[in-house]
Short mmCIF file of C-alpha atoms and ligand atoms in Angstrom, two decimals:
data_model
loop_
_atom_site.label_atom_id
_atom_site.label_comp_id
_atom_site.label_asym_id
_atom_site.label_seq_id
_atom_site.Cartn_x
_atom_site.Cartn_y
_atom_site.Cartn_z
CA MET A 285 0.00 0.00 0.00
CA SER A 286 1.37 3.47 -0.90
CA THR A 287 0.13 7.00 -0.35
CA LEU A 288 0.82 10.24 -2.21
CA LEU A 289 -0.17 13.75 -1.13
CA ILE A 290 -0.53 16.62 -3.62
CA LYS A 291 -0.05 19.30 -0.99
CA ASN A 292 -1.49 22.80 -0.87
CA ALA A 293 -2.40 22.94 -4.55
CA ARG A 294 -2.95 26.46 -5.78
CA TYR A 295 -5.86 25.21 -7.89
CA ILE A 296 -7.50 21.84 -8.43
CA ILE A 297 -9.65 21.94 -11.57
CA SER A 298 -11.84 18.92 -10.85
CA CYS A 299 -14.17 18.86 -13.91
CA ASP A 300 -16.65 17.16 -11.53
CA ASP A 301 -20.45 17.37 -11.87
CA ARG A 302 -20.51 20.79 -10.15
CA ASP A 303 -17.41 22.14 -11.94
CA THR A 304 -15.72 22.55 -8.55
CA LEU A 305 -12.58 24.68 -8.53
CA TYR A 306 -10.61 24.07 -5.33
CA GLU A 307 -8.09 26.66 -4.13
CA ARG A 308 -5.25 25.93 -1.71
CA CYS A 309 -6.38 22.35 -1.09
CA ASN A 310 -4.82 18.91 -0.74
CA LEU A 311 -5.41 15.85 -2.87
CA PHE A 312 -4.66 12.54 -1.18
CA ILE A 313 -4.06 9.34 -3.15
CA ARG A 314 -4.04 5.86 -1.68
CA ASP A 315 -2.69 3.20 -4.06
CA ASN A 316 -4.39 3.86 -7.41
CA ALA A 317 -7.37 5.98 -6.30
CA ILE A 318 -8.12 9.47 -5.01
CA GLU A 319 -9.25 9.19 -1.39
CA TYR A 320 -9.74 12.82 -0.44
CA ILE A 321 -9.76 16.36 -1.84
CA GLY A 322 -10.03 19.24 0.63
CA PRO A 323 -8.29 21.43 3.19
CA ALA A 324 -7.27 18.73 5.71
CA ASP A 325 -3.61 17.73 5.86
CA ARG A 326 -2.64 14.04 5.71
CA GLN A 327 0.55 12.06 6.25
CA ALA A 328 1.79 10.31 3.10
CA ASP A 329 4.74 8.24 1.86
CA GLN A 330 5.41 10.79 -0.88
CA VAL A 331 4.52 14.50 -0.96
CA ILE A 332 4.47 16.83 -3.97
CA ASP A 333 4.52 20.53 -3.10
CA ALA A 334 1.81 21.95 -5.37
CA SER A 335 1.73 25.47 -3.94
CA ARG A 336 2.60 26.91 -7.38
CA MET A 337 0.67 24.30 -9.36
CA ALA A 338 -2.67 23.79 -11.05
CA VAL A 339 -3.90 20.19 -10.91
CA TYR A 340 -5.97 18.87 -13.83
CA PRO A 341 -7.66 15.51 -14.54
CA GLY A 342 -5.55 13.36 -16.88
CA LEU A 343 -6.41 13.88 -20.55
CA ILE A 344 -7.81 10.91 -22.49
CA ASN A 345 -6.92 10.31 -26.13
CA THR A 346 -9.72 8.56 -28.00
CA HIS A 347 -8.12 7.87 -31.40
CA HIS A 348 -4.53 7.29 -32.43
CA HIS A 349 -2.43 5.16 -34.77
CA LEU A 350 0.80 4.93 -32.81
CA TYR A 351 2.56 2.92 -35.54
CA GLN A 352 2.46 6.04 -37.74
CA ILE A 353 5.09 7.69 -35.51
CA PHE A 354 7.67 6.19 -37.90
CA SER A 355 5.99 7.52 -41.04
CA ARG A 356 5.48 11.16 -40.07
CA ASN A 357 6.91 14.14 -41.89
CA LEU A 358 7.59 12.04 -45.01
CA PRO A 359 8.05 14.57 -47.82
CA GLU A 360 6.23 12.54 -50.48
CA VAL A 361 2.78 12.73 -48.80
CA GLN A 362 2.71 16.25 -47.40
CA ARG A 363 0.43 17.70 -50.09
CA MET A 364 -2.05 14.80 -50.27
CA GLU A 365 -5.62 14.29 -49.07
CA LEU A 366 -6.79 11.10 -47.33
CA PHE A 367 -7.28 8.55 -50.15
CA PRO A 368 -4.01 9.10 -52.10
CA TRP A 369 -2.21 9.62 -48.75
CA LEU A 370 -3.41 6.17 -47.57
CA VAL A 371 -2.61 4.40 -50.84
CA THR A 372 0.97 5.78 -50.76
CA LEU A 373 1.55 5.03 -47.07
CA TYR A 374 0.17 1.46 -47.16
CA GLU A 375 3.31 0.62 -49.16
CA VAL A 376 5.34 1.66 -46.09
CA TRP A 377 3.00 0.20 -43.46
CA LYS A 378 3.01 -3.28 -44.99
CA GLY A 379 6.55 -3.61 -43.54
CA LEU A 380 5.38 -3.25 -39.90
CA ASP A 381 6.76 -5.66 -37.32
CA GLU A 382 6.84 -6.05 -33.53
CA GLU A 383 9.91 -3.86 -33.07
CA VAL A 384 8.38 -0.97 -35.04
CA ILE A 385 5.15 -1.30 -33.06
CA SER A 386 6.94 -1.50 -29.72
CA LEU A 387 9.22 1.49 -30.24
CA SER A 388 6.68 3.72 -32.01
CA SER A 389 4.19 2.98 -29.21
CA GLN A 390 6.73 3.88 -26.53
CA VAL A 391 7.64 7.13 -28.30
CA GLY A 392 4.01 8.15 -28.80
CA MET A 393 2.96 7.23 -25.27
CA GLY A 394 5.99 9.10 -23.93
CA GLU A 395 4.96 12.28 -25.73
CA LEU A 396 1.34 11.87 -24.62
CA LEU A 397 2.33 11.41 -20.96
CA LYS A 398 4.69 14.40 -21.04
CA ASN A 399 1.73 16.48 -22.19
CA GLY A 400 -0.79 15.44 -19.56
CA CYS A 401 -2.47 12.50 -21.28
CA THR A 402 -2.94 9.53 -18.95
CA THR A 403 -5.11 7.17 -21.05
CA CYS A 404 -4.67 6.37 -24.72
CA PHE A 405 -6.84 4.44 -27.14
CA ASP A 406 -4.97 3.18 -30.18
CA HIS A 407 -6.70 2.16 -33.40
CA HIS A 408 -4.39 -0.45 -34.88
CA TYR A 409 -5.69 -2.03 -38.06
CA VAL A 410 -2.63 -3.06 -40.14
CA PHE A 411 -1.72 -6.70 -39.48
CA PRO A 412 0.74 -7.94 -42.15
CA ALA A 413 1.26 -11.73 -42.21
CA HIS A 414 4.13 -12.90 -39.94
CA ALA A 415 4.49 -9.45 -38.32
CA GLY A 416 4.28 -10.98 -34.81
CA ASP A 417 1.93 -10.24 -31.90
CA LEU A 418 1.50 -6.51 -32.43
CA LEU A 419 -1.03 -5.83 -29.65
CA ALA A 420 1.11 -7.71 -27.12
CA ALA A 421 3.97 -5.36 -28.09
CA GLN A 422 1.69 -2.37 -27.47
CA PHE A 423 0.49 -3.56 -24.07
CA ARG A 424 4.09 -4.20 -23.02
CA ALA A 425 5.01 -0.66 -24.16
CA ALA A 426 2.14 0.78 -22.09
CA GLU A 427 3.24 -1.20 -19.06
CA THR A 428 6.84 0.03 -19.46
CA LEU A 429 5.74 3.67 -19.73
CA GLY A 430 3.02 3.38 -17.06
CA MET A 431 0.14 4.47 -19.29
CA ARG A 432 -3.51 3.38 -19.07
CA PHE A 433 -4.05 1.81 -22.48
CA HIS A 434 -7.00 0.79 -24.63
CA ALA A 435 -5.91 -1.17 -27.69
CA SER A 436 -8.04 -2.24 -30.60
CA ARG A 437 -8.15 -5.27 -32.78
CA GLY A 438 -8.57 -3.36 -36.01
CA SER A 439 -9.07 -5.07 -39.33
CA MET A 440 -9.28 -4.79 -43.11
CA ASP A 441 -10.69 -7.35 -45.55
CA LEU A 442 -11.30 -5.23 -48.67
CA SER A 443 -8.11 -4.92 -50.73
CA GLN A 444 -7.54 -3.15 -54.03
CA LYS A 445 -8.66 -6.18 -56.03
CA ASP A 446 -12.09 -5.96 -54.29
CA GLY A 447 -12.45 -2.19 -54.74
CA GLY A 448 -10.84 -1.15 -51.43
CA LEU A 449 -7.74 0.97 -50.82
CA PRO A 450 -5.18 -1.28 -49.03
CA PRO A 451 -2.83 -3.71 -50.85
CA ASP A 452 -3.55 -7.46 -50.66
CA SER A 453 -0.68 -8.10 -48.20
CA VAL A 454 -2.35 -6.25 -45.29
CA VAL A 455 -5.90 -7.63 -45.49
CA GLN A 456 -7.18 -10.78 -43.77
CA THR A 457 -10.19 -13.06 -43.98
CA ILE A 458 -13.17 -12.50 -41.68
CA ASP A 459 -12.52 -15.86 -39.97
CA GLU A 460 -8.90 -14.92 -39.19
CA ILE A 461 -10.01 -11.55 -37.83
CA MET A 462 -12.80 -12.97 -35.64
CA GLU A 463 -10.55 -15.66 -34.19
CA ASP A 464 -7.73 -13.25 -33.36
CA SER A 465 -10.22 -10.72 -31.91
CA GLN A 466 -11.56 -13.33 -29.50
CA ARG A 467 -8.03 -14.35 -28.48
CA LEU A 468 -6.94 -10.76 -27.81
CA VAL A 469 -10.02 -9.93 -25.75
CA ARG A 470 -9.53 -13.12 -23.74
CA VAL A 471 -5.82 -12.42 -23.09
CA TRP A 472 -5.78 -8.64 -22.57
CA HIS A 473 -9.20 -7.15 -21.82
CA ASP A 474 -9.75 -6.24 -18.18
CA PRO A 475 -13.27 -4.82 -17.64
CA ASP A 476 -12.81 -4.04 -13.92
CA ARG A 477 -12.77 -0.61 -12.29
CA PHE A 478 -9.30 1.04 -12.57
CA SER A 479 -8.45 -1.33 -15.43
CA MET A 480 -5.12 -0.49 -17.10
CA ARG A 481 -5.84 -2.41 -20.30
CA GLN A 482 -8.86 -2.91 -22.48
CA VAL A 483 -9.54 -4.03 -26.03
CA ALA A 484 -12.08 -2.71 -28.55
CA LEU A 485 -12.99 -4.11 -31.97
CA ALA A 486 -12.24 -1.60 -34.70
CA PRO A 487 -12.55 -2.42 -38.41
CA CYS A 488 -10.68 0.33 -40.23
CA SER A 489 -13.25 2.24 -42.30
CA PRO A 490 -16.18 1.72 -44.70
CA PHE A 491 -13.78 1.84 -47.68
CA SER A 492 -11.35 -0.83 -46.44
CA VAL A 493 -13.70 -3.40 -44.92
CA SER A 494 -16.73 -5.33 -46.16
CA GLY A 495 -20.26 -4.93 -44.81
CA GLU A 496 -20.09 -8.52 -43.58
CA LEU A 497 -16.96 -7.79 -41.51
CA LEU A 498 -18.68 -4.75 -39.96
CA ARG A 499 -21.77 -6.80 -39.10
CA GLU A 500 -19.80 -9.72 -37.68
CA SER A 501 -17.54 -7.40 -35.65
CA ALA A 502 -20.57 -5.70 -34.07
CA LYS A 503 -22.07 -9.08 -33.15
CA LEU A 504 -18.81 -10.34 -31.65
CA ALA A 505 -18.09 -7.14 -29.70
CA ARG A 506 -21.54 -7.27 -28.12
CA ALA A 507 -21.16 -10.95 -27.27
CA LEU A 508 -17.79 -10.22 -25.63
CA GLY A 509 -18.91 -6.98 -23.93
CA VAL A 510 -16.31 -4.75 -25.61
CA ARG A 511 -16.68 -1.48 -27.52
CA LEU A 512 -16.80 -0.72 -31.25
CA HIS A 513 -14.84 1.89 -33.14
CA THR A 514 -14.16 2.92 -36.75
CA HIS A 515 -13.49 5.95 -38.98
CA VAL A 516 -16.73 7.60 -40.21
CA ALA A 517 -17.62 10.78 -42.14
CA GLU A 518 -14.00 11.85 -42.42
CA THR A 519 -14.01 12.93 -46.07
CA LYS A 520 -16.31 13.62 -49.00
CA ASP A 521 -14.47 10.78 -50.85
CA GLU A 522 -15.80 8.34 -48.25
CA GLU A 523 -19.34 9.69 -48.70
CA GLN A 524 -19.06 9.25 -52.46
CA PHE A 525 -17.72 5.69 -51.95
CA THR A 526 -20.69 4.50 -49.85
CA LEU A 527 -23.21 6.35 -52.03
CA GLU A 528 -21.84 4.74 -55.19
CA LYS A 529 -21.38 1.28 -53.72
CA PHE A 530 -24.39 0.93 -51.42
CA GLY A 531 -26.65 3.86 -52.35
CA LEU A 532 -26.41 5.11 -48.76
CA ARG A 533 -24.62 7.87 -46.92
CA PRO A 534 -21.95 6.58 -44.46
CA LEU A 535 -24.09 6.84 -41.31
CA ALA A 536 -27.13 5.15 -42.87
CA TYR A 537 -24.86 2.36 -44.13
CA LEU A 538 -23.33 1.81 -40.67
CA ASP A 539 -26.68 2.12 -38.92
CA ARG A 540 -28.01 -0.70 -41.09
CA LEU A 541 -25.08 -2.92 -40.03
CA GLY A 542 -25.68 -2.43 -36.28
CA TRP A 543 -23.01 0.24 -35.88
CA THR A 544 -24.86 2.84 -33.79
CA GLY A 545 -25.38 2.90 -30.02
CA PRO A 546 -23.77 3.97 -26.76
CA ASP A 547 -21.06 1.30 -27.19
CA VAL A 548 -19.93 2.76 -30.54
CA TRP A 549 -17.74 5.75 -31.29
CA TYR A 550 -16.46 7.08 -34.60
CA ALA A 551 -13.24 8.89 -35.41
CA HIS A 552 -13.66 12.32 -37.08
CA GLY A 553 -17.43 12.60 -37.70
CA ILE A 554 -17.10 15.66 -39.94
CA HIS A 555 -19.57 15.35 -42.81
CA PHE A 556 -22.86 14.73 -41.00
CA ASN A 557 -26.07 16.54 -42.01
CA ASP A 558 -28.59 17.85 -39.44
CA GLU A 559 -30.65 14.68 -39.45
CA GLU A 560 -27.55 12.55 -38.92
CA LEU A 561 -26.45 14.67 -35.96
CA ARG A 562 -29.84 14.01 -34.35
CA ARG A 563 -29.45 10.29 -35.07
CA LEU A 564 -26.10 10.29 -33.22
CA ALA A 565 -27.72 12.02 -30.25
CA VAL A 566 -30.72 9.67 -30.12
CA THR A 567 -28.56 6.54 -30.32
CA GLY A 568 -25.79 7.85 -28.00
CA THR A 569 -23.16 7.15 -30.67
CA GLY A 570 -19.93 9.04 -29.96
CA VAL A 571 -17.43 11.07 -31.98
CA ALA A 572 -13.66 11.42 -31.45
CA HIS A 573 -12.79 14.93 -32.62
CA CYS A 574 -9.34 15.16 -34.32
CA PRO A 575 -8.90 18.81 -35.40
CA ILE A 576 -5.21 18.79 -36.35
CA SER A 577 -5.50 15.74 -38.61
CA ASN A 578 -8.64 17.19 -40.19
CA MET A 579 -6.81 20.44 -40.96
CA LYS A 580 -3.66 18.71 -42.24
CA LEU A 581 -5.51 16.37 -44.62
CA SER A 582 -7.94 19.12 -45.70
CA SER A 583 -10.80 16.86 -44.56
CA GLY A 584 -13.14 19.59 -43.23
CA VAL A 585 -14.33 20.92 -39.88
CA CYS A 586 -16.31 18.76 -37.44
CA ARG A 587 -19.60 20.38 -36.32
CA LEU A 588 -18.48 20.36 -32.70
CA PRO A 589 -20.74 23.14 -31.31
CA GLU A 590 -23.82 21.35 -32.68
CA LEU A 591 -22.63 17.95 -31.40
CA LEU A 592 -22.19 19.41 -27.91
CA GLU A 593 -25.50 21.26 -28.05
CA LEU A 594 -27.33 18.05 -28.99
CA GLY A 595 -25.61 16.05 -26.22
CA VAL A 596 -23.76 13.70 -28.57
CA PRO A 597 -20.86 12.05 -26.66
CA VAL A 598 -17.68 13.77 -27.90
CA GLY A 599 -14.04 13.18 -26.95
CA LEU A 600 -10.75 14.60 -28.17
CA ALA A 601 -8.03 12.75 -30.09
CA VAL A 602 -4.74 13.31 -31.87
CA ASP A 603 -5.37 10.78 -34.69
CA GLY A 604 -2.39 9.00 -36.23
CA SER A 605 0.99 10.59 -36.11
CA ALA A 606 1.34 10.64 -39.91
CA SER A 607 -1.54 13.13 -40.09
CA ASN A 608 -0.77 15.22 -37.03
CA ASP A 609 2.37 14.81 -36.96
CA GLY A 610 2.72 14.23 -33.22
CA SER A 611 1.04 12.92 -30.06
CA ASN A 612 0.25 15.97 -27.97
CA LEU A 613 -3.33 16.13 -26.72
CA LEU A 614 -2.73 19.48 -25.01
CA GLU A 615 -1.83 20.95 -28.37
CA GLU A 616 -4.95 19.35 -29.84
CA LEU A 617 -7.06 21.02 -27.13
CA ARG A 618 -5.71 24.46 -27.98
CA VAL A 619 -6.04 23.94 -31.74
CA ALA A 620 -9.64 22.77 -31.22
CA TYR A 621 -10.32 25.94 -29.26
CA LEU A 622 -8.90 28.17 -32.00
CA LEU A 623 -10.45 26.26 -34.91
CA HIS A 624 -13.99 26.57 -33.54
CA ARG A 625 -13.45 30.20 -32.57
CA LEU A 626 -12.53 30.81 -36.22
CA GLN A 627 -15.60 28.98 -37.48
CA ASN A 628 -18.33 29.91 -34.99
CA SER A 629 -17.50 32.79 -32.64
CA LYS A 630 -20.59 32.94 -30.37
CA THR A 631 -21.32 29.19 -30.23
CA ALA A 632 -17.69 28.03 -30.06
CA PRO A 633 -16.74 25.97 -26.99
CA THR A 634 -14.66 27.72 -24.33
CA GLY A 635 -11.25 26.51 -23.20
CA TYR A 636 -12.94 24.87 -20.20
CA ASP A 637 -15.58 23.21 -22.42
CA LEU A 638 -12.74 21.66 -24.40
CA LEU A 639 -10.94 20.49 -21.26
CA LYS A 640 -14.15 18.64 -20.36
CA VAL A 641 -14.34 17.17 -23.88
CA ALA A 642 -10.75 15.87 -23.48
CA THR A 643 -11.48 14.38 -20.04
CA ARG A 644 -15.13 13.57 -19.23
CA GLY A 645 -16.18 13.39 -22.87
CA SER A 646 -13.33 11.10 -23.81
CA ALA A 647 -13.96 8.86 -20.77
CA ARG A 648 -17.56 8.42 -21.92
CA LEU A 649 -16.43 7.29 -25.39
CA LEU A 650 -14.24 4.61 -23.80
CA GLY A 651 -17.09 3.53 -21.51
CA ARG A 652 -15.16 4.49 -18.37
CA THR A 653 -16.80 5.80 -15.20
CA ASP A 654 -13.60 5.73 -13.12
CA ILE A 655 -11.57 8.34 -15.04
CA GLY A 656 -12.31 11.79 -16.54
CA TYR A 657 -12.67 13.97 -13.42
CA LEU A 658 -11.13 14.38 -10.00
CA ALA A 659 -13.14 13.27 -6.95
CA ALA A 660 -12.81 10.84 -4.06
CA GLY A 661 -13.20 7.29 -5.37
CA MET A 662 -11.96 8.09 -8.88
CA ALA A 663 -8.74 6.71 -10.38
CA ALA A 664 -5.69 8.84 -9.51
CA ASP A 665 -5.00 10.07 -13.07
CA LEU A 666 -3.93 13.72 -13.14
CA PHE A 667 -1.29 16.21 -14.18
CA LEU A 668 0.25 19.29 -12.59
CA VAL A 669 1.35 22.54 -14.19
CA ASP A 670 3.60 25.12 -12.51
CA LEU A 671 1.67 28.37 -12.98
CA ASP A 672 4.75 30.48 -12.30
CA ARG A 673 6.45 29.48 -15.55
CA ILE A 674 7.18 32.58 -17.62
CA GLU A 675 4.81 31.65 -20.48
CA LEU A 676 1.88 31.84 -18.03
CA ALA A 677 2.81 35.06 -16.24
CA GLY A 678 -0.19 37.37 -16.21
CA ALA A 679 -2.53 34.59 -17.39
CA GLN A 680 -3.60 33.05 -14.08
CA PHE A 681 -7.09 34.45 -13.71
CA ASP A 682 -8.99 31.54 -15.23
CA PRO A 683 -7.17 28.23 -14.64
CA MET A 684 -10.23 26.31 -15.89
CA SER A 685 -9.95 27.73 -19.43
CA LEU A 686 -6.19 28.28 -19.45
CA LEU A 687 -5.25 25.18 -21.46
CA GLY A 688 -7.49 26.26 -24.36
CA THR A 689 -7.08 30.00 -24.34
CA VAL A 690 -3.35 30.21 -23.58
CA GLY A 691 -2.14 26.63 -23.95
CA LEU A 692 1.08 25.13 -22.66
CA LYS A 693 4.26 25.63 -24.64
CA GLY A 694 6.23 22.88 -22.94
CA PRO A 695 5.69 19.62 -21.07
CA VAL A 696 3.65 19.47 -17.87
CA ASP A 697 5.54 19.24 -14.57
CA TYR A 698 4.05 16.00 -13.24
CA THR A 699 1.83 13.30 -14.70
CA ILE A 700 0.36 10.69 -12.39
CA VAL A 701 -1.32 7.55 -13.74
CA ASN A 702 -3.13 5.11 -11.48
CA GLY A 703 -1.48 6.75 -8.45
CA ARG A 704 2.05 6.51 -9.86
CA PRO A 705 4.12 9.54 -10.94
CA VAL A 706 5.37 8.74 -14.47
CA VAL A 707 6.49 12.28 -15.40
CA GLN A 708 8.42 14.40 -12.90
CA GLN A 709 9.90 17.84 -13.62
CA GLY A 710 8.74 17.41 -17.20
CA GLN A 711 10.71 14.19 -17.79
CA LEU A 712 9.58 10.58 -18.16
CA VAL A 713 10.66 8.61 -15.12
CA THR A 714 9.94 5.12 -16.47
CA VAL A 715 12.36 5.18 -19.45
CA ASP A 716 15.60 6.89 -20.48
CA GLU A 717 14.28 9.40 -23.05
CA ALA A 718 17.57 9.86 -24.93
CA ALA A 719 18.18 6.12 -25.24
CA LEU A 720 14.59 5.50 -26.39
CA SER A 721 14.83 8.26 -28.98
CA ALA A 722 18.13 6.94 -30.38
CA HIS A 723 16.79 3.39 -30.56
CA ALA A 724 13.57 4.60 -32.22
CA ASN A 725 15.44 6.60 -34.87
CA GLU A 726 17.63 3.62 -35.71
CA CYS A 727 14.55 1.39 -36.07
CA ALA A 728 12.72 3.99 -38.20
CA ARG A 729 15.66 4.22 -40.63
CA ARG A 730 15.66 0.43 -41.08
CA TYR A 731 11.86 0.28 -41.47
CA LEU A 732 11.79 3.10 -44.04
CA GLY A 733 14.82 1.73 -45.91
CA ARG A 734 16.66 5.00 -45.39
CA ILE A 735 19.87 3.77 -43.80
ZN1 ZN B 818 -7.44 7.65 -37.81
#
């Protein structure tokens, strides 16, 4: 049993049901949970002096492709939109193996943790034959870094010869996918409170999987009690694809295959019409908002103010590193704030609204009731920011909106996951950052054939 006291915090931004802002209070952690927030002092094994700090709930990333860390900033794809970008990059991704997955996951999780993110969902959907046990490599990476991790058994069964986008070498049969999905859920999925590892089923997108795979995945996920995720309404190309092939818009197509409901969330969700937004709200189907990727790939702007107004579950996400090109959810929060200010002015979410999207909203997408805000009985996932850093001088009047309106220009001071400090003084404590970076660069050069 261990105890940790966050002592005399200047502010604790709880994001709880009453939007409580604590001033000059203590936060006491026993093992992996918050036991107390308030003025009383407590003895603890470890004490962090938070007298200059703001304490925030850990951010939750609801859509990533960590393997893309090693295919970011490639000059040949920088002027492309989604479909040609994917077709070009699949030629790189078909060379994935366990080492690439392990090191890219560690690098991405490291950057996420250094920027206040405590839980990450990764959408992995490229499984080349003989590439090894890729999800096992990801769960080991998360354990090494100390991150709460939701993996996905993604899938593709529609290759170029069947009218899809990916090459033949990265698609699998439905039987192979179903069998491996069951195995991974059995081995890795922990549904309990404070779980550090979960698995979702996540066929890639309507233009790389068959309708049968979508239907079978939905059936299996519900039988196993796990969640469902895919890319939807990201581009106009996708809309044209489902209209031409099935005579339906993307949401109607997915709805028909059992892909709406409170256990389903989509990445992007940009090109929905008014009726479709209402359908999301009625069914409780969620959206992972990925503003930087959407800007980079010229995909469009998600109708976030309307989604929030209608009560659609919305979380924040960085998307894959090849379309971002990084893993910084704090940066995403600030970009989201600015993007919707540009688009909407009066109805745009505030900085604090976006903090709640990145915490409570994201937790809802992952089906978690134990993370997303700070209160006694919740998981001890949080991060601390020294308010006396020079970039924040003169900007301390609204700590609740600060991360959106001003943003952070460097790593957070502390990140605590499941009661354990994994970032201290802005540095990862679980790995040697310089050694990891050197190893990752060496692996990336081999993988990309650029030695
Ligand atoms: Zn994506």
